Amino acid sequence: RKEVEQDPGPFNVPEGATVAFNCTYSNSASQSFFWYRQDCRKEPKLLMSVYSSGNEDGRFTAQLNRASQYISLLIRDSKLSDSATYLCVVNGRITGGGNKLTFGTGTQLKVEL
Amino acid sequence: GAVVSQHPSRVICKSGTSVKIECRSLDFQATTMFWYRQFPKQSLMLMATSNEGSKATYEQGVEKDKFLINHASLTLSTLTVTSAHPEDSSFYICSAANRNTEAFFGQGTRLTVV
């Protein structure tokens, strides 16, 4: 089983639609969780951190379910500019106290007119 | 957010030569730096993780003698691609993180080996 799994998509949705992505992780000791956005040929940029209580930032809502070991990202009223690849990232500790960030393969979103 | 500077952004080199890529965290101390490679239309693939002052941990299938990583300080890590070949042509990205924080990415380096 992969450490972090995402559906690669693509998800093709009309403008204004609501779309949700899920991501599962295998290491129950993982410490923190993030969603990143990556545009074509650019570096990933942090979209939002994910907390157990869930967090919302405008049209974006992220949630963490530790019991089931998954995180989700909900995008409401999607815009053309939301078209990108969304990466799920899990931060777990490694032996010696360092961090290990593990990325999912990304979910591609295409928002269409 | 924090700033991570990666240099150079583009490099073209001849087959058999070595290329060094620098990654600097400009406004925070990065206890851990990560190096990724991304081929066209593929996802980021972690190459190695390096914690300041210790040897890098390489992912399976990544040759540590070919991809030399140095993380001598809390603000600088370097990746040297030795004896580069055309199949090493890719987009290399570094990221820097502190404990329990999100990672911040450099702008990436597009390497073309001719």
mmCIF file of C-alpha atoms in Angstrom:
data_model
loop_
_atom_site.group_PDB
_atom_site.id
_atom_site.type_symbol
_atom_site.label_atom_id
_atom_site.label_comp_id
_atom_site.label_asym_id
_atom_site.label_seq_id
_atom_site.Cartn_x
_atom_site.Cartn_y
_atom_site.Cartn_z
ATOM 1 C CA ARG A 1 0.000 0.000 0.000
ATOM 2 C CA LYS A 2 1.289 3.466 -0.849
ATOM 3 C CA GLU A 3 2.052 5.786 2.031
ATOM 4 C CA VAL A 4 -0.227 8.459 0.607
ATOM 5 C CA GLU A 5 -2.852 7.697 -2.024
ATOM 6 C CA GLN A 6 -4.916 10.002 -4.162
ATOM 7 C CA ASP A 7 -7.171 9.512 -7.147
ATOM 8 C CA PRO A 8 -5.147 11.038 -10.017
ATOM 9 C CA GLY A 9 -8.264 12.198 -11.879
ATOM 10 C CA PRO A 10 -8.674 14.243 -13.962
ATOM 11 C CA PHE A 11 -11.823 15.660 -12.465
ATOM 12 C CA ASN A 12 -13.566 17.708 -15.144
ATOM 13 C CA VAL A 13 -16.213 19.936 -13.591
ATOM 14 C CA PRO A 14 -18.256 22.895 -14.802
ATOM 15 C CA GLU A 15 -17.635 26.323 -13.382
ATOM 16 C CA GLY A 16 -19.587 26.815 -10.162
ATOM 17 C CA ALA A 17 -19.612 23.141 -9.239
ATOM 18 C CA THR A 18 -18.560 21.717 -5.898
ATOM 19 C CA VAL A 19 -15.818 19.128 -6.019
ATOM 20 C CA ALA A 20 -14.223 17.005 -3.322
ATOM 21 C CA PHE A 21 -10.931 15.165 -3.196
ATOM 22 C CA ASN A 22 -9.925 12.478 -0.743
ATOM 23 C CA CYS A 23 -6.521 11.269 0.272
ATOM 24 C CA THR A 24 -5.659 8.265 2.427
ATOM 25 C CA TYR A 25 -2.456 7.706 4.369
ATOM 26 C CA SER A 26 -0.996 4.552 5.853
ATOM 27 C CA ASN A 27 1.110 5.778 8.763
ATOM 28 C CA SER A 28 -1.122 6.235 11.768
ATOM 29 C CA ALA A 29 1.650 8.143 13.557
ATOM 30 C CA SER A 30 1.634 10.945 10.983
ATOM 31 C CA GLN A 31 1.821 14.336 12.615
ATOM 32 C CA SER A 32 0.492 16.948 10.264
ATOM 33 C CA PHE A 33 -1.298 17.214 6.965
ATOM 34 C CA PHE A 34 -1.476 19.688 4.129
ATOM 35 C CA TRP A 35 -2.979 20.367 0.750
ATOM 36 C CA TYR A 36 -0.753 21.924 -1.898
ATOM 37 C CA ARG A 37 -1.647 23.226 -5.306
ATOM 38 C CA GLN A 38 0.648 22.809 -8.290
ATOM 39 C CA ASP A 39 0.166 24.609 -11.579
ATOM 40 C CA CYS A 40 1.698 23.214 -14.731
ATOM 41 C CA ARG A 41 5.504 23.512 -14.763
ATOM 42 C CA LYS A 42 5.557 25.401 -11.482
ATOM 43 C CA GLU A 43 6.518 24.504 -7.944
ATOM 44 C CA PRO A 44 3.811 23.409 -5.474
ATOM 45 C CA LYS A 45 2.367 26.090 -3.237
ATOM 46 C CA LEU A 46 0.702 25.554 0.116
ATOM 47 C CA LEU A 47 -3.054 25.782 -0.127
ATOM 48 C CA MET A 48 -3.968 24.985 3.454
ATOM 49 C CA SER A 49 -3.025 22.968 6.494
ATOM 50 C CA VAL A 50 -5.467 20.341 7.719
ATOM 51 C CA TYR A 51 -6.509 20.085 11.340
ATOM 52 C CA SER A 52 -8.585 17.526 13.200
ATOM 53 C CA SER A 53 -11.294 20.082 13.765
ATOM 54 C CA GLY A 54 -11.420 20.905 10.074
ATOM 55 C CA ASN A 55 -10.648 24.278 8.640
ATOM 56 C CA GLU A 56 -12.161 26.541 6.071
ATOM 57 C CA ASP A 57 -10.652 29.265 3.933
ATOM 58 C CA GLY A 58 -13.148 30.932 1.670
ATOM 59 C CA ARG A 59 -14.369 28.383 -0.855
ATOM 60 C CA PHE A 60 -11.998 25.713 0.421
ATOM 61 C CA THR A 61 -12.651 23.341 3.303
ATOM 62 C CA ALA A 62 -10.205 20.724 4.536
ATOM 63 C CA GLN A 63 -10.908 17.953 7.012
ATOM 64 C CA LEU A 64 -8.927 15.235 8.721
ATOM 65 C CA ASN A 65 -10.288 11.889 9.877
ATOM 66 C CA ARG A 66 -7.600 10.218 11.963
ATOM 67 C CA ALA A 67 -9.683 7.126 12.718
ATOM 68 C CA SER A 68 -10.076 6.330 9.038
ATOM 69 C CA GLN A 69 -6.739 7.872 8.075
ATOM 70 C CA TYR A 70 -7.906 10.176 5.364
ATOM 71 C CA ILE A 71 -8.024 13.857 4.624
ATOM 72 C CA SER A 72 -10.339 15.673 2.284
ATOM 73 C CA LEU A 73 -10.494 18.912 0.351
ATOM 74 C CA LEU A 74 -13.777 20.468 -0.723
ATOM 75 C CA ILE A 75 -13.898 23.271 -3.263
ATOM 76 C CA ARG A 76 -17.179 25.145 -3.585
ATOM 77 C CA ASP A 77 -18.250 27.387 -6.463
ATOM 78 C CA SER A 78 -15.243 26.296 -8.495
ATOM 79 C CA LYS A 79 -13.564 28.829 -10.775
ATOM 80 C CA LEU A 80 -11.610 28.363 -13.970
ATOM 81 C CA SER A 81 -8.537 29.485 -12.036
ATOM 82 C CA ASP A 82 -8.919 26.511 -9.683
ATOM 83 C CA SER A 83 -7.719 24.234 -12.497
ATOM 84 C CA ALA A 84 -4.503 22.692 -11.188
ATOM 85 C CA THR A 85 -3.133 19.580 -9.556
ATOM 86 C CA TYR A 86 -3.893 19.242 -5.859
ATOM 87 C CA LEU A 87 -1.342 17.416 -3.781
ATOM 88 C CA CYS A 88 -2.014 15.766 -0.450
ATOM 89 C CA VAL A 89 0.984 15.885 1.872
ATOM 90 C CA VAL A 90 1.548 13.999 5.105
ATOM 91 C CA ASN A 91 4.287 14.859 7.576
ATOM 92 C CA GLY A 92 5.543 11.991 9.685
ATOM 93 C CA ARG A 93 8.495 11.640 11.992
ATOM 94 C CA ILE A 94 11.392 9.428 11.117
ATOM 95 C CA THR A 95 13.919 7.705 13.328
ATOM 96 C CA GLY A 96 16.255 10.301 14.778
ATOM 97 C CA GLY A 97 13.584 12.976 15.044
ATOM 98 C CA GLY A 98 13.609 14.335 11.531
ATOM 99 C CA ASN A 99 10.620 15.028 9.354
ATOM 100 C CA LYS A 100 9.514 13.102 6.345
ATOM 101 C CA LEU A 101 7.049 14.746 4.030
ATOM 102 C CA THR A 102 5.292 12.305 1.770
ATOM 103 C CA PHE A 103 3.350 13.521 -1.239
ATOM 104 C CA GLY A 104 0.433 11.911 -2.927
ATOM 105 C CA THR A 105 0.586 11.667 -6.696
ATOM 106 C CA GLY A 106 -1.830 14.565 -6.992
ATOM 107 C CA THR A 107 -5.367 14.936 -8.264
ATOM 108 C CA GLN A 108 -5.837 16.917 -11.429
ATOM 109 C CA LEU A 109 -8.783 19.291 -11.551
ATOM 110 C CA LYS A 110 -10.059 20.914 -14.725
ATOM 111 C CA VAL A 111 -12.783 23.491 -14.374
ATOM 112 C CA GLU A 112 -14.616 24.176 -17.627
ATOM 113 C CA LEU A 113 -17.027 26.825 -18.859
ATOM 114 C CA GLY B 1 4.889 32.467 3.899
ATOM 115 C CA ALA B 2 8.526 31.596 4.228
ATOM 116 C CA VAL B 3 10.846 31.964 1.281
ATOM 117 C CA VAL B 4 12.966 29.239 -0.210
ATOM 118 C CA SER B 5 15.321 30.224 -2.991
ATOM 119 C CA GLN B 6 16.539 27.659 -5.482
ATOM 120 C CA HIS B 7 19.274 28.355 -7.988
ATOM 121 C CA PRO B 8 19.722 28.053 -10.911
ATOM 122 C CA SER B 9 16.230 28.026 -12.367
ATOM 123 C CA ARG B 10 17.428 26.573 -15.658
ATOM 124 C CA VAL B 11 20.616 24.820 -16.652
ATOM 125 C CA ILE B 12 21.782 23.100 -19.796
ATOM 126 C CA CYS B 13 24.856 20.946 -19.490
ATOM 127 C CA LYS B 14 26.805 18.492 -21.562
ATOM 128 C CA SER B 15 26.542 14.790 -20.958
ATOM 129 C CA GLY B 16 29.174 13.626 -18.487
ATOM 130 C CA THR B 17 29.484 16.898 -16.600
ATOM 131 C CA SER B 18 28.232 17.666 -13.089
ATOM 132 C CA VAL B 19 25.643 20.213 -12.065
ATOM 133 C CA LYS B 20 25.121 21.718 -8.618
ATOM 134 C CA ILE B 21 21.739 23.041 -7.509
ATOM 135 C CA GLU B 22 21.422 25.199 -4.399
ATOM 136 C CA CYS B 23 18.456 25.510 -2.095
ATOM 137 C CA ARG B 24 18.362 28.209 0.570
ATOM 138 C CA SER B 25 15.778 28.980 3.207
ATOM 139 C CA LEU B 26 15.919 32.746 3.465
ATOM 140 C CA ASP B 27 13.939 33.570 6.564
ATOM 141 C CA PHE B 28 13.744 30.448 8.686
ATOM 142 C CA GLN B 29 15.936 27.603 9.815
ATOM 143 C CA ALA B 30 15.146 24.443 7.927
ATOM 144 C CA THR B 31 15.844 21.371 9.997
ATOM 145 C CA THR B 32 14.892 19.222 7.045
ATOM 146 C CA MET B 33 15.251 19.680 3.335
ATOM 147 C CA PHE B 34 13.752 17.492 0.660
ATOM 148 C CA TRP B 35 14.768 17.013 -2.930
ATOM 149 C CA TYR B 36 12.246 15.978 -5.557
ATOM 150 C CA ARG B 37 12.298 15.219 -9.221
ATOM 151 C CA GLN B 38 9.368 15.619 -11.552
ATOM 152 C CA PHE B 39 9.217 14.297 -15.086
ATOM 153 C CA PRO B 40 6.715 15.797 -17.537
ATOM 154 C CA LYS B 41 3.097 15.018 -16.671
ATOM 155 C CA GLN B 42 4.136 13.002 -13.648
ATOM 156 C CA SER B 43 3.922 13.677 -9.937
ATOM 157 C CA LEU B 44 6.692 14.806 -7.641
ATOM 158 C CA MET B 45 8.986 11.952 -6.723
ATOM 159 C CA LEU B 46 10.951 12.255 -3.509
ATOM 160 C CA MET B 47 14.633 11.594 -4.098
ATOM 161 C CA ALA B 48 16.076 12.157 -0.661
ATOM 162 C CA THR B 49 15.516 13.713 2.718
ATOM 163 C CA SER B 50 18.289 15.490 4.502
ATOM 164 C CA ASN B 51 18.412 16.634 8.073
ATOM 165 C CA GLU B 52 20.980 19.282 8.959
ATOM 166 C CA GLY B 53 24.272 17.817 10.032
ATOM 167 C CA SER B 54 23.492 14.232 9.078
ATOM 168 C CA LYS B 55 23.690 12.150 5.948
ATOM 169 C CA ALA B 56 20.816 12.261 3.519
ATOM 170 C CA THR B 57 18.320 9.430 3.413
ATOM 171 C CA TYR B 58 17.755 8.352 -0.172
ATOM 172 C CA GLU B 59 14.597 6.811 -1.541
ATOM 173 C CA GLN B 60 14.736 3.390 -3.095
ATOM 174 C CA GLY B 61 16.117 3.490 -6.608
ATOM 175 C CA VAL B 62 17.937 6.809 -6.205
ATOM 176 C CA GLU B 63 21.708 6.453 -6.528
ATOM 177 C CA LYS B 64 23.393 8.296 -3.693
ATOM 178 C CA ASP B 65 26.723 8.381 -5.522
ATOM 179 C CA LYS B 66 25.122 10.046 -8.501
ATOM 180 C CA PHE B 67 22.941 12.535 -6.637
ATOM 181 C CA LEU B 68 25.142 14.039 -3.951
ATOM 182 C CA ILE B 69 23.317 15.945 -1.258
ATOM 183 C CA ASN B 70 24.939 18.234 1.243
ATOM 184 C CA HIS B 71 23.040 19.935 4.062
ATOM 185 C CA ALA B 72 25.806 21.670 5.938
ATOM 186 C CA SER B 73 23.739 24.408 7.549
ATOM 187 C CA LEU B 74 20.171 25.141 8.574
ATOM 188 C CA THR B 75 19.714 27.413 5.596
ATOM 189 C CA LEU B 76 21.495 25.687 2.736
ATOM 190 C CA SER B 77 21.292 22.347 0.984
ATOM 191 C CA THR B 78 22.865 21.420 -2.331
ATOM 192 C CA LEU B 79 22.153 18.678 -4.823
ATOM 193 C CA THR B 80 24.908 17.746 -7.250
ATOM 194 C CA VAL B 81 24.015 15.626 -10.252
ATOM 195 C CA THR B 82 27.269 13.915 -11.155
ATOM 196 C CA SER B 83 28.143 12.617 -14.611
ATOM 197 C CA ALA B 84 24.817 13.797 -15.941
ATOM 198 C CA HIS B 85 23.121 11.910 -18.760
ATOM 199 C CA PRO B 86 20.187 12.916 -20.964
ATOM 200 C CA GLU B 87 17.855 10.713 -18.891
ATOM 201 C CA ASP B 88 18.655 12.932 -15.878
ATOM 202 C CA SER B 89 16.927 15.818 -17.642
ATOM 203 C CA SER B 90 14.050 16.746 -15.374
ATOM 204 C CA PHE B 91 12.560 19.366 -13.071
ATOM 205 C CA TYR B 92 14.291 19.258 -9.694
ATOM 206 C CA ILE B 93 12.597 20.926 -6.739
ATOM 207 C CA CYS B 94 13.741 21.383 -3.184
ATOM 208 C CA SER B 95 11.623 22.083 -0.168
ATOM 209 C CA ALA B 96 12.504 23.123 3.339
ATOM 210 C CA ALA B 97 10.638 22.471 6.540
ATOM 211 C CA ASN B 98 10.938 22.998 10.231
ATOM 212 C CA ARG B 99 9.485 20.556 12.759
ATOM 213 C CA ASN B 100 5.750 20.176 12.355
ATOM 214 C CA THR B 101 5.508 23.003 9.868
ATOM 215 C CA GLU B 102 4.465 22.960 6.294
ATOM 216 C CA ALA B 103 7.121 22.711 3.621
ATOM 217 C CA PHE B 104 8.046 25.629 1.441
ATOM 218 C CA PHE B 105 9.271 24.974 -2.036
ATOM 219 C CA GLY B 106 11.991 26.471 -4.124
ATOM 220 C CA GLN B 107 11.134 27.625 -7.614
ATOM 221 C CA GLY B 108 12.600 24.495 -9.161
ATOM 222 C CA THR B 109 15.486 23.875 -11.545
ATOM 223 C CA ARG B 110 14.884 22.667 -15.050
ATOM 224 C CA LEU B 111 17.880 20.577 -16.024
ATOM 225 C CA THR B 112 18.525 19.668 -19.633
ATOM 226 C CA VAL B 113 21.439 17.372 -20.405
ATOM 227 C CA VAL B 114 22.529 17.386 -24.043
#
